Amino acid sequence: MDSLASACGKSFLCGEHAVVYGVPALAVPLPDLRAEAQVKSIIGPCRIMAPDLDLDLQVNPHDPDPHPLVTTVLSALGHFEQPLPDATITVSSQIPIGRGLGSGSAISAAIFRALAGFYGLEPAKAEELAFIHQIDTIYHGRPSGIDGAVVSHERALRFVRGEKPVFLDLPTGWSLLIADSGISSPTHLMVNGLRERYDQAPHRYDLLMTAIGALSRQVEIALKTDAMRIVGRLLNRNQALLNELGVSTPRIEELAQTARDAGALGAKLSGAGGGGVVIALTQGQPEQNQEILAAWQAKGVERSWSVDY
Ligand code: PMV
């Protein structure tokens, strides 16, 4: 049965990096930024197409160095105990790659869901989560699992490493604006760099991590009471601490300040830092959002996104 499925991206609200040290982080789904996979029967060999990436691949299970999309499809087929289908699998995504917005997890989830639909299967959530984690582990070393959890459940959550995530009910009537800094910085380099600094001065960094954990708890309470102005201020404080951790950059600081000056309630980096994206929290008014997006554009931002809640 031809099948189409999608999965959302994710953004941290608070607590990236500190989550590696055991403190809680909060992350939200990006329902308007999605990856999509379509499986269509054809006569002929199984192909994977990704027009955005200019990719048209014939799936060869014996390829010694397969493309990540091939690995993902073959792993999903293995999971469902299915042979290579006579089908074209088309993958597309609105989620920028390598910007910490959960693109990899979303693509894995979309492929898993589309292939399940193609075979008329309804796998359990736990199976999907395990699958996303398996693929993320191949390409990201030791992922904390937060991406997979948000993408799979499409729910905001509090995440503590090694514990079951706790879902959060988000208020409505606000937006998250996202600016691409234009600089990609591999997560593992940022994580390893911080680990080296931590090992030099564990007491100082433990204090910073604890302070970030406290912010995550306060953001959670502020979200519960729909106190978005307070959430914004807490995000600004989180950004100041991320700067102290050494994972911010002058460009990130500039884009965060630009958003605040243009009326954002708060702004910070999201993800590993060193580049990546800056997020800005707003009250969801379209004119205000436009003003911030325009201010970013005037500072040379080439790609930005707006997600409404
Ligand atoms: O931006 P991402 O999704 O690559 O995540 C980085 C988040 C860190 O906290 C720095 C690392 C992690 O595994 O949680």
XYZ file of N, CA and C and ligand atoms in Angstrom, residues 10 12 15-20 99-102 142-144 146-147 161 187 191 270-272, ligand 1:
83
model
N 12.744 19.283 16.429
C 12.693 19.620 17.865
C 13.637 20.803 18.155
N 15.596 22.618 21.720
C 15.741 22.783 23.164
C 15.076 24.090 23.555
N 18.617 24.035 28.876
C 19.332 22.908 29.483
C 20.248 22.099 28.594
N 20.445 22.527 27.329
C 21.409 21.783 26.512
C 22.782 21.847 27.170
N 23.617 20.908 26.877
C 24.944 20.711 27.491
C 24.837 20.303 28.962
N 24.083 21.073 29.765
C 23.960 20.703 31.171
C 23.316 19.319 31.285
N 22.457 18.968 30.293
C 21.772 17.670 30.315
C 22.782 16.516 30.289
N 23.928 16.762 29.652
C 24.977 15.738 29.593
C 25.521 15.466 31.004
N 21.810 21.358 12.336
C 21.613 22.586 13.101
C 20.991 22.295 14.468
N 21.013 21.013 14.858
C 20.511 20.668 16.186
C 19.002 20.736 16.305
N 18.301 20.655 15.168
C 16.843 20.738 15.222
C 16.187 19.374 15.008
N 16.953 18.326 15.212
C 16.385 16.978 15.205
C 16.145 16.409 13.819
N 27.024 9.074 21.053
C 26.226 8.772 22.261
C 25.132 9.811 22.445
N 24.075 9.745 21.664
C 23.033 10.767 21.801
C 22.325 10.625 23.146
N 21.916 11.764 23.711
C 21.245 11.698 25.016
C 19.872 11.049 24.879
N 17.195 12.727 23.699
C 16.149 13.751 23.790
C 15.500 13.996 22.419
N 16.318 13.983 21.358
C 15.758 14.209 20.014
C 14.704 13.159 19.690
N 18.890 12.636 31.648
C 19.608 11.498 31.065
C 19.363 10.212 31.875
N 28.310 18.646 16.995
C 27.938 18.517 18.410
C 29.072 17.893 19.228
N 30.699 19.255 22.679
C 30.558 18.472 23.922
C 31.948 18.125 24.479
N 20.150 27.240 20.649
C 19.485 25.966 20.925
C 20.366 24.867 20.368
N 20.715 23.904 21.211
C 21.544 22.796 20.749
C 22.972 22.947 21.223
N 23.899 22.556 20.363
C 25.289 22.454 20.794
C 26.009 23.789 20.846
O 21.811 20.286 19.072
P 21.882 18.826 19.183
O 20.560 18.191 19.003
O 22.995 18.259 18.388
O 22.202 18.494 20.711
C 23.253 18.960 21.412
C 22.796 18.946 22.816
C 23.849 18.638 23.830
O 23.219 18.825 25.077
C 25.009 19.593 23.706
C 24.356 17.217 23.697
C 23.330 16.142 24.063
O 23.585 14.962 23.705
O 22.330 16.408 24.732
